[in-house]
Amino acid sequence: MARTRNSDGYPSFAVTVDLVVLTVRDDELQALLVSRGEEPYLGRRALPGGFVRPDEDLPDAASRELAEETGLHQVPGHLEQLATYGAPDRDPRMRVVSVAYLALAPELPDPRAGSDAAAATWVPARRALSQRLAFDHHRILRDGVERARAKLEYTGLGAAFCPPEFTVARLRRVYEAVWGVELDPRNFHRKVTGTPGFLVDTGRTVVEGPGRPAALFRADPAAELSPPLTRARLG
Amino acid sequence: MARTRNSDGYPSFAVTVDLVVLTVRDDELQALLVSRGEEPYLGRRALPGGFVRPDEDLPDAASRELAEETGLHQVPGHLEQLATYGAPDRDPRMRVVSVAYLALAPELPDPRAGSDAAAATWVPARRALSQRLAFDHHRILRDGVERARAKLEYTGLGAAFCPPEFTVARLRRVYEAVWGVELDPRNFHRKVTGTPGFLVDTGRTVVEGPGRPAALFRADPAAELSPPLTRARLG
DNA sequence: ATAATAGTGTCTTTTAGACAATATCAC
DNA sequence: GTGATATTGTCTAAAAGACACTATTAT
């Protein structure tokens, strides 16, 4: 494997960004995976990602890759740094340090087949985590899913999985899908509407099938839930 | 600035680890800072850190630097990855991506003057954050302090600031120092001793000045506080 | 004895969680 | 009408927070 030093005499690394992109589709937490079109791990599923450019900041590289994979610019939802993975043997070609980002997106149109990525597809998180992925992407995906689950507890981040305006039931199904639990609709409603600043009532309602029309809300993206919703206690 | 590609044709980066090392001394949250002995930022205070070696994993680089700066091997306490900083202009010499680690340590003997580092000293976090630091270390330090504050809420990590055996009062002063608040000793005592698995009674007591002897506890390093201690509500 | 700190008990308020009851839609 | 979902209200249990009180030490 290449172990080079750059022109200044410091050890030389390649730097990539890898993306854990999560959404809730069909009441299920799903992750975006690509199929690798080259060695190593040819044909294996992997997280979308790519090399950081020489003059590109890390968040910019993450947004760029996300836009390339999903075909969407100005990705709605949420993008945050997850963690960095740099084991010396994680890429057999050379020393690569990967900065992983976590993106939470509302249900998007199917990934662009015509885009840069090789067949990016949504895969249920449970299934994605039960198959072999390229590199150390299994661990990165696991860390990303766990981060998302944890963050829903104490932030209003669940709304990042919803379109700009949504009902309480929609938000509740997000929590149920991400945590894999059932929540009491009445207590959930009281909790989220009673947290000051979390949800903003638009004054409008929507009818979705039978039942009383539901109020439409908008999310305050920076809201914190205090006290938190707790996976262990809700139900 | 150098903008090189390595021998494989990929953009070449240098990778460093920077350390936010926090402790509680004199009932105050303090951070470990060094003085830079070379350009750029000659003489400016900075976080300890250094280049990752060609075949070294990131956590290993962090432990190595920590040992070099503190003079202690097998650092007690806690070490976790904080975040990664890679703005293209963050180091004027070349493109450097820095993986920051957060270390929480019990009160240590004064940093080794004879060690590798140039005059590593403990500085109260408030003061460290009010002065100019080299590179983007102000932001890294701020992120590290905030991470520590947040983690004390929902984990038993406060014990990482304590020696292996400690009293409830010692732990409480850690929380008070990190959060900068006063906590009710009686309610704090009931909370931490009542959380199953958090504290393990050694059966022994110590006398520290006047007052009833205090029971000595050991911490379960992996304990989670549920429901959490909350900065906003305690007091 | 007095001051200081450790630890327990008690009360009030807040919140979680269970669940009844009402509102408003599709059919 | 029936069945479904939204929303409000009520009750109980758990926990937070205020604070009285007891226990055990140094001085």
Short mmCIF file of C-alpha atoms (C1' of nucleotides) in Angstrom, two decimals:
data_model
loop_
_atom_site.label_atom_id
_atom_site.label_comp_id
_atom_site.label_asym_id
_atom_site.label_seq_id
_atom_site.Cartn_x
_atom_site.Cartn_y
_atom_site.Cartn_z
CA MET A 1 0.00 0.00 0.00
CA ALA A 2 1.17 3.51 -0.70
CA ARG A 3 2.75 5.20 2.28
CA THR A 4 3.86 8.51 0.93
CA ARG A 5 4.94 11.82 2.27
CA ASN A 6 3.89 15.01 0.59
CA SER A 7 6.20 17.72 -0.61
CA ASP A 8 6.48 19.24 2.86
CA GLY A 9 7.68 16.04 4.41
CA TYR A 10 4.51 15.27 6.33
CA PRO A 11 2.74 11.95 6.01
CA SER A 12 0.28 12.08 3.15
CA PHE A 13 -3.34 10.98 3.45
CA ALA A 14 -6.30 10.88 1.15
CA VAL A 15 -9.49 12.26 2.68
CA THR A 16 -13.00 11.21 1.75
CA VAL A 17 -16.47 11.97 2.95
CA ASP A 18 -18.93 9.13 3.39
CA LEU A 19 -22.63 9.73 3.84
CA VAL A 20 -25.16 8.02 6.03
CA VAL A 21 -28.37 9.25 4.43
CA LEU A 22 -31.49 8.21 6.29
CA THR A 23 -35.13 8.65 5.49
CA VAL A 24 -38.44 7.18 6.56
CA ARG A 25 -40.28 5.42 3.75
CA ASP A 26 -43.20 3.03 4.16
CA ASP A 27 -43.09 3.63 7.90
CA GLU A 28 -39.58 2.23 7.99
CA LEU A 29 -36.13 3.72 8.53
CA GLN A 30 -34.16 3.40 5.29
CA ALA A 31 -30.62 4.20 4.26
CA LEU A 32 -29.18 5.20 0.91
CA LEU A 33 -26.69 2.68 -0.48
CA VAL A 34 -24.78 2.49 -3.75
CA SER A 35 -23.23 -0.49 -5.50
CA ARG A 36 -19.52 -0.19 -6.03
CA GLY A 37 -18.50 -0.14 -9.65
CA GLU A 38 -14.82 -0.77 -9.15
CA GLU A 39 -12.30 -2.55 -7.01
CA PRO A 40 -11.92 -2.95 -4.17
CA TYR A 41 -15.25 -4.40 -3.09
CA LEU A 42 -16.54 -4.42 -6.68
CA GLY A 43 -20.28 -4.97 -6.68
CA ARG A 44 -20.54 -4.67 -2.91
CA ARG A 45 -22.99 -2.24 -1.34
CA ALA A 46 -21.44 0.87 0.14
CA LEU A 47 -22.28 4.24 1.54
CA PRO A 48 -22.25 7.06 -0.99
CA GLY A 49 -19.20 9.26 -0.77
CA GLY A 50 -16.07 10.38 -2.46
CA PHE A 51 -12.80 12.24 -2.24
CA VAL A 52 -12.58 15.69 -0.80
CA ARG A 53 -11.23 18.14 -3.33
CA PRO A 54 -8.01 20.04 -2.68
CA ASP A 55 -9.68 23.35 -1.87
CA GLU A 56 -13.00 22.15 -0.58
CA ASP A 57 -14.23 22.39 2.99
CA LEU A 58 -15.56 19.20 4.55
CA PRO A 59 -19.23 20.23 4.83
CA ASP A 60 -19.10 21.40 1.23
CA ALA A 61 -17.77 18.06 0.11
CA ALA A 62 -20.57 16.33 2.01
CA SER A 63 -23.27 18.51 0.44
CA ARG A 64 -21.77 18.06 -2.98
CA GLU A 65 -21.69 14.28 -2.70
CA LEU A 66 -25.21 14.28 -1.31
CA ALA A 67 -26.45 16.36 -4.21
CA GLU A 68 -24.69 14.09 -6.69
CA GLU A 69 -26.14 10.93 -5.19
CA THR A 70 -29.69 12.12 -4.65
CA GLY A 71 -29.92 14.40 -7.63
CA LEU A 72 -31.19 17.08 -5.28
CA HIS A 73 -29.46 20.34 -4.69
CA GLN A 74 -30.35 22.29 -1.58
CA VAL A 75 -31.09 19.10 0.27
CA PRO A 76 -33.92 19.62 2.71
CA GLY A 77 -33.67 18.06 6.11
CA HIS A 78 -30.50 17.96 8.11
CA LEU A 79 -26.79 17.39 7.61
CA GLU A 80 -24.25 17.01 10.41
CA GLN A 81 -20.84 15.54 10.88
CA LEU A 82 -20.98 12.04 12.33
CA ALA A 83 -17.43 10.86 13.02
CA THR A 84 -14.12 10.19 11.33
CA TYR A 85 -12.71 6.77 10.51
CA GLY A 86 -9.06 6.33 9.78
CA ALA A 87 -7.80 2.84 10.58
CA PRO A 88 -4.62 2.32 8.57
CA ASP A 89 -5.98 -0.70 6.71
CA ARG A 90 -9.52 0.47 6.08
CA ASP A 91 -8.79 0.97 2.38
CA PRO A 92 -6.39 -1.51 0.77
CA ARG A 93 -5.30 0.99 -1.88
CA MET A 94 -3.83 3.68 0.35
CA ARG A 95 -4.15 5.47 3.63
CA VAL A 96 -7.60 7.05 3.61
CA VAL A 97 -9.25 9.02 6.37
CA SER A 98 -13.00 9.24 5.94
CA VAL A 99 -15.11 11.96 7.52
CA ALA A 100 -18.63 10.59 7.78
CA TYR A 101 -21.68 12.81 7.64
CA LEU A 102 -25.21 12.03 8.71
CA ALA A 103 -28.06 13.33 6.56
CA LEU A 104 -31.70 13.08 7.49
CA ALA A 105 -34.11 13.62 4.64
CA PRO A 106 -37.85 13.62 4.14
CA GLU A 107 -39.21 11.08 1.73
CA LEU A 108 -37.51 11.97 -1.56
CA PRO A 109 -38.30 11.01 -5.12
CA ASP A 110 -36.38 7.88 -6.03
CA PRO A 111 -32.65 8.48 -6.41
CA ARG A 112 -31.64 9.66 -9.84
CA ALA A 113 -30.74 6.70 -11.98
CA GLY A 114 -29.07 9.01 -14.43
CA SER A 115 -26.86 10.66 -11.86
CA ASP A 116 -23.26 10.18 -11.01
CA ALA A 117 -23.81 7.34 -8.58
CA ALA A 118 -24.02 3.72 -9.48
CA ALA A 119 -27.58 2.71 -8.67
CA ALA A 120 -28.18 4.50 -5.40
CA THR A 121 -31.17 2.86 -3.73
CA TRP A 122 -33.05 3.02 -0.46
CA VAL A 123 -32.58 -0.04 1.70
CA PRO A 124 -34.34 -0.64 5.02
CA ALA A 125 -31.81 0.09 7.75
CA ARG A 126 -32.30 -3.28 9.36
CA ARG A 127 -31.52 -5.04 6.11
CA ALA A 128 -28.62 -2.77 5.26
CA LEU A 129 -27.09 -3.55 8.63
CA SER A 130 -27.45 -7.28 8.16
CA GLN A 131 -25.43 -7.45 4.96
CA ARG A 132 -21.74 -7.02 4.26
CA LEU A 133 -20.84 -3.53 3.16
CA ALA A 134 -17.63 -2.28 1.61
CA PHE A 135 -14.75 -0.99 3.76
CA ASP A 136 -15.83 -0.20 7.34
CA HIS A 137 -19.16 1.11 6.14
CA HIS A 138 -21.10 -1.29 8.32
CA ARG A 139 -19.72 0.37 11.40
CA ILE A 140 -20.27 3.86 10.00
CA LEU A 141 -23.87 3.06 9.15
CA ARG A 142 -24.43 1.57 12.59
CA ASP A 143 -22.99 4.68 14.22
CA GLY A 144 -25.17 6.90 12.04
CA VAL A 145 -28.36 5.03 12.83
CA GLU A 146 -27.57 5.12 16.51
CA ARG A 147 -26.84 8.84 16.35
CA ALA A 148 -30.17 9.48 14.66
CA ARG A 149 -32.01 7.40 17.25
CA ALA A 150 -30.32 9.18 20.12
CA LYS A 151 -30.82 12.64 18.70
CA LEU A 152 -34.55 12.19 18.32
CA GLU A 153 -34.70 11.90 22.07
CA TYR A 154 -33.49 15.31 22.99
CA THR A 155 -33.89 17.41 19.86
CA GLY A 156 -36.67 18.20 17.46
CA LEU A 157 -34.73 16.48 14.73
CA GLY A 158 -37.54 14.08 13.89
CA ALA A 159 -38.99 16.89 11.83
CA ALA A 160 -36.01 16.62 9.48
CA PHE A 161 -37.63 13.43 8.19
CA CYS A 162 -40.84 15.31 7.41
CA PRO A 163 -41.74 17.72 4.62
CA PRO A 164 -41.83 21.41 5.54
CA GLU A 165 -45.40 21.12 6.73
CA PHE A 166 -46.65 17.99 8.39
CA THR A 167 -49.14 16.57 10.84
CA VAL A 168 -48.48 15.28 14.32
CA ALA A 169 -49.33 11.77 13.11
CA ARG A 170 -46.66 11.99 10.43
CA LEU A 171 -44.09 13.01 12.98
CA ARG A 172 -45.18 10.25 15.30
CA ARG A 173 -44.74 7.64 12.58
CA VAL A 174 -41.22 8.94 12.07
CA TYR A 175 -40.42 8.34 15.71
CA GLU A 176 -42.04 4.92 15.60
CA ALA A 177 -40.07 3.95 12.50
CA VAL A 178 -36.73 5.22 13.77
CA TRP A 179 -37.06 3.69 17.19
CA GLY A 180 -39.01 0.63 16.15
CA VAL A 181 -41.62 1.10 18.84
CA GLU A 182 -45.27 2.07 19.06
CA LEU A 183 -46.14 5.34 20.70
CA ASP A 184 -49.43 6.40 22.20
CA PRO A 185 -50.87 8.91 19.71
CA ARG A 186 -52.56 10.95 22.42
CA ASN A 187 -49.59 11.32 24.73
CA PHE A 188 -47.28 11.97 21.81
CA HIS A 189 -49.59 14.70 20.57
CA ARG A 190 -49.65 16.37 23.95
CA LYS A 191 -45.88 16.14 24.33
CA VAL A 192 -44.89 17.64 20.99
CA THR A 193 -47.56 20.31 20.87
CA GLY A 194 -46.90 21.21 24.48
CA THR A 195 -43.16 21.76 24.01
CA PRO A 196 -42.81 25.50 23.52
CA GLY A 197 -41.21 26.46 20.24
CA PHE A 198 -41.03 22.97 18.81
CA LEU A 199 -44.06 23.01 16.54
CA VAL A 200 -45.66 26.06 14.95
CA ASP A 201 -49.30 25.70 14.01
CA THR A 202 -49.94 26.91 10.48
CA GLY A 203 -53.66 27.27 11.20
CA ARG A 204 -54.47 24.97 8.31
CA THR A 205 -55.58 21.36 8.31
CA VAL A 206 -55.37 18.44 5.95
CA VAL A 207 -57.55 15.41 5.43
CA GLU A 208 -55.70 12.15 4.91
CA GLY A 209 -58.20 9.37 4.51
CA PRO A 210 -60.91 8.87 7.08
CA GLY A 211 -60.85 10.63 10.40
CA ARG A 212 -60.87 14.12 11.68
CA PRO A 213 -58.69 16.55 9.70
CA ALA A 214 -55.25 17.02 11.22
CA ALA A 215 -53.63 20.35 11.94
CA LEU A 216 -50.60 21.24 9.83
CA PHE A 217 -47.44 22.24 11.65
CA ARG A 218 -44.10 23.69 10.75
CA ALA A 219 -40.97 22.78 12.73
CA ASP A 220 -38.56 25.04 14.49
CA PRO A 221 -35.34 23.49 13.21
CA ALA A 222 -33.32 24.48 16.27
CA ALA A 223 -35.74 23.34 18.95
CA GLU A 224 -34.56 21.27 21.85
CA LEU A 225 -36.82 18.91 23.71
CA SER A 226 -36.50 19.47 27.41
CA PRO A 227 -37.22 17.25 29.11
CA PRO A 228 -36.49 14.77 26.34
CA LEU A 229 -38.61 12.13 24.79
CA THR A 230 -37.07 8.91 25.94
CA ARG A 231 -37.02 5.67 24.03
CA ALA A 232 -36.91 3.67 27.22
CA ARG A 233 -39.89 5.35 28.77
CA LEU A 234 -42.25 6.16 25.96
CA GLY A 235 -44.64 3.57 24.78
CA MET B 1 0.08 26.90 0.03
CA ALA B 2 0.97 23.42 -1.04
CA ARG B 3 -1.76 21.73 -3.01
CA THR B 4 -0.30 18.40 -3.86
CA ARG B 5 -1.48 15.11 -5.12
CA ASN B 6 0.05 11.92 -3.87
CA SER B 7 1.52 9.21 -5.99
CA ASP B 8 -1.88 7.67 -6.70
CA GLY B 9 -3.28 10.88 -8.09
CA TYR B 10 -5.58 11.64 -5.20
CA PRO B 11 -5.49 14.99 -3.42
CA SER B 12 -2.98 14.85 -0.59
CA PHE B 13 -3.74 15.97 2.94
CA ALA B 14 -1.87 16.07 6.19
CA VAL B 15 -3.83 14.71 9.14
CA THR B 16 -3.37 15.78 12.74
CA VAL B 17 -5.03 15.04 16.03
CA ASP B 18 -5.79 17.90 18.39
CA LEU B 19 -6.74 17.32 21.99
CA VAL B 20 -9.24 19.05 24.20
CA VAL B 21 -8.08 17.83 27.60
CA LEU B 22 -10.34 18.90 30.44
CA THR B 23 -10.05 18.48 34.17
CA VAL B 24 -11.55 19.99 37.29
CA ARG B 25 -9.01 21.76 39.48
CA ASP B 26 -9.79 24.18 42.29
CA ASP B 27 -13.50 23.59 41.68
CA GLU B 28 -13.08 24.95 38.18
CA LEU B 29 -13.17 23.44 34.71
CA GLN B 30 -9.69 23.75 33.20
CA ALA B 31 -8.19 22.91 29.83
CA LEU B 32 -4.69 21.89 28.86
CA LEU B 33 -2.97 24.39 26.56
CA VAL B 34 0.52 24.55 25.10
CA SER B 35 2.49 27.51 23.80
CA ARG B 36 3.51 27.21 20.20
CA GLY B 37 7.25 27.15 19.67
CA GLU B 38 7.23 27.75 15.94
CA GLU B 39 5.47 29.52 13.12
CA PRO B 40 2.70 29.93 12.39
CA TYR B 41 1.19 31.41 15.54
CA LEU B 42 4.58 31.41 17.29
CA GLY B 43 4.07 31.98 21.01
CA ARG B 44 0.30 31.69 20.76
CA ARG B 45 -1.59 29.28 22.99
CA ALA B 46 -2.87 26.17 21.26
CA LEU B 47 -4.39 22.80 21.92
CA PRO B 48 -1.89 19.98 22.25
CA GLY B 49 -1.71 17.75 19.22
CA GLY B 50 0.39 16.59 16.35
CA PHE B 51 0.61 14.72 13.10
CA VAL B 52 -0.83 11.27 12.70
CA ARG B 53 1.86 8.80 11.70
CA PRO B 54 1.64 6.90 8.43
CA ASP B 55 0.59 3.60 10.00
CA GLU B 56 -1.12 4.82 13.11
CA ASP B 57 -4.84 4.61 13.85
CA LEU B 58 -6.53 7.80 14.95
CA PRO B 59 -7.31 6.80 18.55
CA ASP B 60 -3.73 5.61 18.91
CA ALA B 61 -2.42 8.94 17.73
CA ALA B 62 -4.68 10.69 20.24
CA SER B 63 -3.50 8.52 23.15
CA ARG B 64 0.11 8.95 22.11
CA GLU B 65 -0.14 12.72 21.98
CA LEU B 66 -2.01 12.75 25.27
CA ALA B 67 0.69 10.67 26.91
CA GLU B 68 3.38 12.90 25.49
CA GLU B 69 1.73 16.08 26.72
CA THR B 70 0.71 14.92 30.16
CA GLY B 71 3.62 12.61 30.79
CA LEU B 72 1.11 9.96 31.76
CA HIS B 73 0.72 6.69 29.95
CA GLN B 74 -2.48 4.77 30.44
CA VAL B 75 -4.38 7.98 30.93
CA PRO B 76 -7.19 7.48 33.40
CA GLY B 77 -10.50 9.07 32.68
CA HIS B 78 -12.06 9.15 29.26
CA LEU B 79 -11.07 9.70 25.65
CA GLU B 80 -13.49 10.07 22.76
CA GLN B 81 -13.50 11.52 19.31
CA LEU B 82 -14.93 15.01 19.22
CA ALA B 83 -15.13 16.18 15.61
CA THR B 84 -13.01 16.84 12.55
CA TYR B 85 -11.99 20.23 11.25
CA GLY B 86 -10.77 20.67 7.73
CA ALA B 87 -11.38 24.14 6.36
CA PRO B 88 -8.96 24.66 3.45
CA ASP B 89 -7.30 27.68 5.04
CA ARG B 90 -7.14 26.53 8.64
CA ASP B 91 -3.36 26.01 8.44
CA PRO B 92 -1.43 28.46 6.24
CA ARG B 93 1.30 25.94 5.55
CA MET B 94 -0.70 23.25 3.82
CA ARG B 95 -4.00 21.47 3.70
CA VAL B 96 -4.46 19.91 7.12
CA VAL B 97 -7.42 17.96 8.40
CA SER B 98 -7.51 17.75 12.16
CA VAL B 99 -9.36 15.06 14.06
CA ALA B 100 -10.10 16.44 17.50
CA TYR B 101 -10.39 14.24 20.56
CA LEU B 102 -11.92 15.05 23.91
CA ALA B 103 -10.17 13.76 27.03
CA LEU B 104 -11.59 14.05 30.52
CA ALA B 105 -9.10 13.51 33.30
CA PRO B 106 -9.09 13.53 37.08
CA GLU B 107 -6.88 16.07 38.74
CA LEU B 108 -3.41 15.15 37.50
CA PRO B 109 0.03 16.08 38.72
CA ASP B 110 1.19 19.23 36.92
CA PRO B 111 2.05 18.59 33.28
CA ARG B 112 5.57 17.40 32.72
CA ALA B 113 7.83 20.36 32.08
CA GLY B 114 10.46 18.02 30.76
CA SER B 115 8.22 16.39 28.24
CA ASP B 116 7.88 16.84 24.55
CA ALA B 117 5.43 19.69 24.74
CA ALA B 118 6.32 23.31 25.11
CA ALA B 119 5.02 24.32 28.55
CA ALA B 120 1.69 22.55 28.73
CA THR B 121 -0.35 24.23 31.44
CA TRP B 122 -3.85 24.08 32.86
CA VAL B 123 -5.91 27.14 32.08
CA PRO B 124 -9.45 27.78 33.38
CA ALA B 125 -11.80 27.03 30.51
CA ARG B 126 -13.45 30.41 30.75
CA ARG B 127 -10.12 32.16 30.43
CA ALA B 128 -8.89 29.86 27.66
CA LEU B 129 -12.03 30.64 25.69
CA SER B 130 -11.60 34.38 26.08
CA GLN B 131 -8.15 34.52 24.53
CA ARG B 132 -6.97 34.07 20.96
CA LEU B 133 -5.77 30.57 20.23
CA ALA B 134 -3.78 29.29 17.28
CA PHE B 135 -5.54 28.00 14.14
CA ASP B 136 -9.24 27.22 14.73
CA HIS B 137 -8.52 25.93 18.20
CA HIS B 138 -10.94 28.35 19.81
CA ARG B 139 -13.79 26.68 18.03
CA ILE B 140 -12.49 23.20 18.79
CA LEU B 141 -12.13 24.02 22.46
CA ARG B 142 -15.62 25.51 22.55
CA ASP B 143 -17.05 22.40 20.92
CA GLY B 144 -15.19 20.19 23.39
CA VAL B 145 -16.39 22.08 26.43
CA GLU B 146 -19.94 22.00 25.15
CA ARG B 147 -19.70 18.27 24.47
CA ALA B 148 -18.47 17.64 28.01
CA ARG B 149 -21.27 19.75 29.46
CA ALA B 150 -23.89 17.97 27.41
CA LYS B 151 -22.56 14.51 28.14
CA LEU B 152 -22.69 14.99 31.88
CA GLU B 153 -26.43 15.30 31.53
CA TYR B 154 -27.19 11.86 30.22
CA THR B 155 -24.16 9.76 31.06
CA GLY B 156 -22.15 9.01 34.16
CA LEU B 157 -19.18 10.70 32.59
CA GLY B 158 -18.72 13.11 35.47
CA ALA B 159 -16.89 10.31 37.21
CA ALA B 160 -14.16 10.55 34.56
CA PHE B 161 -13.09 13.74 36.32
CA CYS B 162 -12.76 11.89 39.61
CA PRO B 163 -10.13 9.49 40.93
CA PRO B 164 -11.06 5.80 40.93
CA GLU B 165 -12.75 6.12 44.32
CA PHE B 166 -14.53 9.28 45.29
CA THR B 167 -17.30 10.74 47.39
CA VAL B 168 -20.65 12.05 46.25
CA ALA B 169 -19.56 15.55 47.22
CA ARG B 170 -16.52 15.28 44.94
CA LEU B 171 -18.71 14.24 42.07
CA ARG B 172 -21.15 17.04 42.80
CA ARG B 173 -18.37 19.63 42.71
CA VAL B 174 -17.39 18.28 39.32
CA TYR B 175 -20.88 18.89 38.00
CA GLU B 176 -20.98 22.33 39.60
CA ALA B 177 -17.64 23.26 38.07
CA VAL B 178 -18.43 21.97 34.59
CA TRP B 179 -21.88 23.52 34.43
CA GLY B 180 -21.08 26.60 36.47
CA VAL B 181 -24.12 26.16 38.68
CA GLU B 182 -24.85 25.25 42.29
CA LEU B 183 -26.61 21.99 42.93
CA ASP B 184 -28.57 21.00 46.01
CA PRO B 185 -26.30 18.48 47.80
CA ARG B 186 -29.25 16.50 49.15
CA ASN B 187 -31.12 16.08 45.88
CA PHE B 188 -27.91 15.39 44.01
CA HIS B 189 -27.02 12.70 46.50
CA ARG B 190 -30.39 11.04 46.13
CA LYS B 191 -30.23 11.23 42.33
CA VAL B 192 -26.81 9.69 41.82
CA THR B 193 -27.05 7.05 44.52
CA GLY B 194 -30.56 6.16 43.37
CA THR B 195 -29.58 5.56 39.75
CA PRO B 196 -29.08 1.81 39.53
CA GLY B 197 -25.60 0.80 38.39
CA PHE B 198 -24.14 4.29 38.36
CA LEU B 199 -22.30 4.26 41.68
CA VAL B 200 -20.95 1.23 43.48
CA ASP B 201 -20.51 1.62 47.23
CA THR B 202 -17.09 0.39 48.35
CA GLY B 203 -18.33 0.08 51.94
CA ARG B 204 -15.56 2.37 53.13
CA THR B 205 -15.68 6.00 54.18
CA VAL B 206 -13.30 8.92 54.27
CA VAL B 207 -13.08 11.96 56.47
CA GLU B 208 -12.31 15.21 54.72
CA GLY B 209 -12.26 18.02 57.26
CA PRO B 210 -15.19 18.53 59.58
CA GLY B 211 -18.48 16.78 59.06
CA ARG B 212 -19.76 13.29 58.89
CA PRO B 213 -17.50 10.84 57.03
CA ALA B 214 -18.50 10.35 53.41
CA ALA B 215 -19.01 7.00 51.74
CA LEU B 216 -16.51 6.08 49.03
CA PHE B 217 -17.90 5.05 45.67
CA ARG B 218 -16.57 3.56 42.50
CA ALA B 219 -18.10 4.45 39.13
CA ASP B 220 -19.54 2.15 36.54
CA PRO B 221 -17.82 3.63 33.49
CA ALA B 222 -20.59 2.63 31.09
CA ALA B 223 -23.56 3.81 33.11
CA GLU B 224 -26.26 5.89 31.54
CA LEU B 225 -28.39 8.30 33.48
CA SER B 226 -32.04 7.79 32.68
CA PRO B 227 -33.79 10.00 33.14
CA PRO B 228 -30.93 12.46 32.74
CA LEU B 229 -29.66 15.12 35.03
CA THR B 230 -30.56 18.34 33.33
CA ARG B 231 -28.66 21.57 33.52
CA ALA B 232 -31.77 23.62 32.95
CA ARG B 233 -33.74 21.99 35.71
CA LEU B 234 -31.29 21.16 38.43
CA GLY B 235 -30.39 23.76 40.98
"C1'" DA C 1 -20.74 22.99 72.63
"C1'" DT C 2 -20.50 24.79 67.78
"C1'" DA C 3 -19.79 24.56 63.02
"C1'" DA C 4 -19.56 21.82 59.13
"C1'" DT C 5 -20.57 18.23 56.07
"C1'" DA C 6 -23.17 13.59 55.02
"C1'" DG C 7 -27.24 11.50 54.43
"C1'" DT C 8 -32.58 10.59 55.05
"C1'" DG C 9 -37.39 11.92 54.95
"C1'" DT C 10 -41.30 14.68 53.48
"C1'" DC C 11 -43.90 17.62 50.80
"C1'" DT C 12 -45.20 20.02 46.34
"C1'" DT C 13 -44.99 20.47 41.47
"C1'" DT C 14 -44.17 18.62 37.08
"C1'" DT C 15 -44.25 15.10 33.78
"C1'" DA C 16 -45.05 10.47 31.89
"C1'" DG C 17 -48.11 7.18 30.69
"C1'" DA C 18 -52.76 4.87 30.69
"C1'" DC C 19 -56.98 5.57 28.95
"C1'" DA C 20 -61.97 7.78 28.63
"C1'" DA C 21 -64.37 10.94 25.94
"C1'" DT C 22 -65.28 14.05 22.17
"C1'" DA C 23 -64.65 15.95 17.18
"C1'" DT C 24 -64.76 15.36 12.37
"C1'" DC C 25 -63.81 13.07 8.50
"C1'" DA C 26 -64.67 8.78 4.54
"C1'" DC C 27 -67.75 5.44 3.40
"C1'" DG D 1 -75.38 5.27 10.40
"C1'" DT D 2 -70.12 2.72 11.04
"C1'" DG D 3 -65.32 3.01 11.33
"C1'" DA D 4 -61.28 5.64 11.40
"C1'" DT D 5 -58.28 9.21 12.94
"C1'" DA D 6 -57.47 13.80 15.62
"C1'" DT D 7 -57.64 16.10 19.77
"C1'" DT D 8 -58.76 17.12 24.60
"C1'" DG D 9 -59.34 15.75 29.30
"C1'" DT D 10 -58.63 12.95 33.48
"C1'" DC D 11 -56.33 10.00 36.45
"C1'" DT D 12 -52.12 7.67 38.55
"C1'" DA D 13 -47.27 6.93 39.20
"C1'" DA D 14 -42.70 8.62 39.03
"C1'" DA D 15 -39.44 11.98 39.37
"C1'" DA D 16 -37.71 16.82 40.34
"C1'" DG D 17 -36.94 20.26 43.47
"C1'" DA D 18 -37.51 22.64 48.06
"C1'" DC D 19 -36.31 22.01 52.45
"C1'" DA D 20 -36.74 20.03 57.55
"C1'" DC D 21 -34.28 16.92 60.09
"C1'" DT D 22 -30.84 13.51 61.80
"C1'" DA D 23 -25.85 11.64 61.89
"C1'" DT D 24 -21.05 12.19 62.61
"C1'" DT D 25 -17.06 14.45 62.34
"C1'" DA D 26 -13.27 18.64 63.60
"C1'" DT D 27 -12.43 22.30 66.50
#
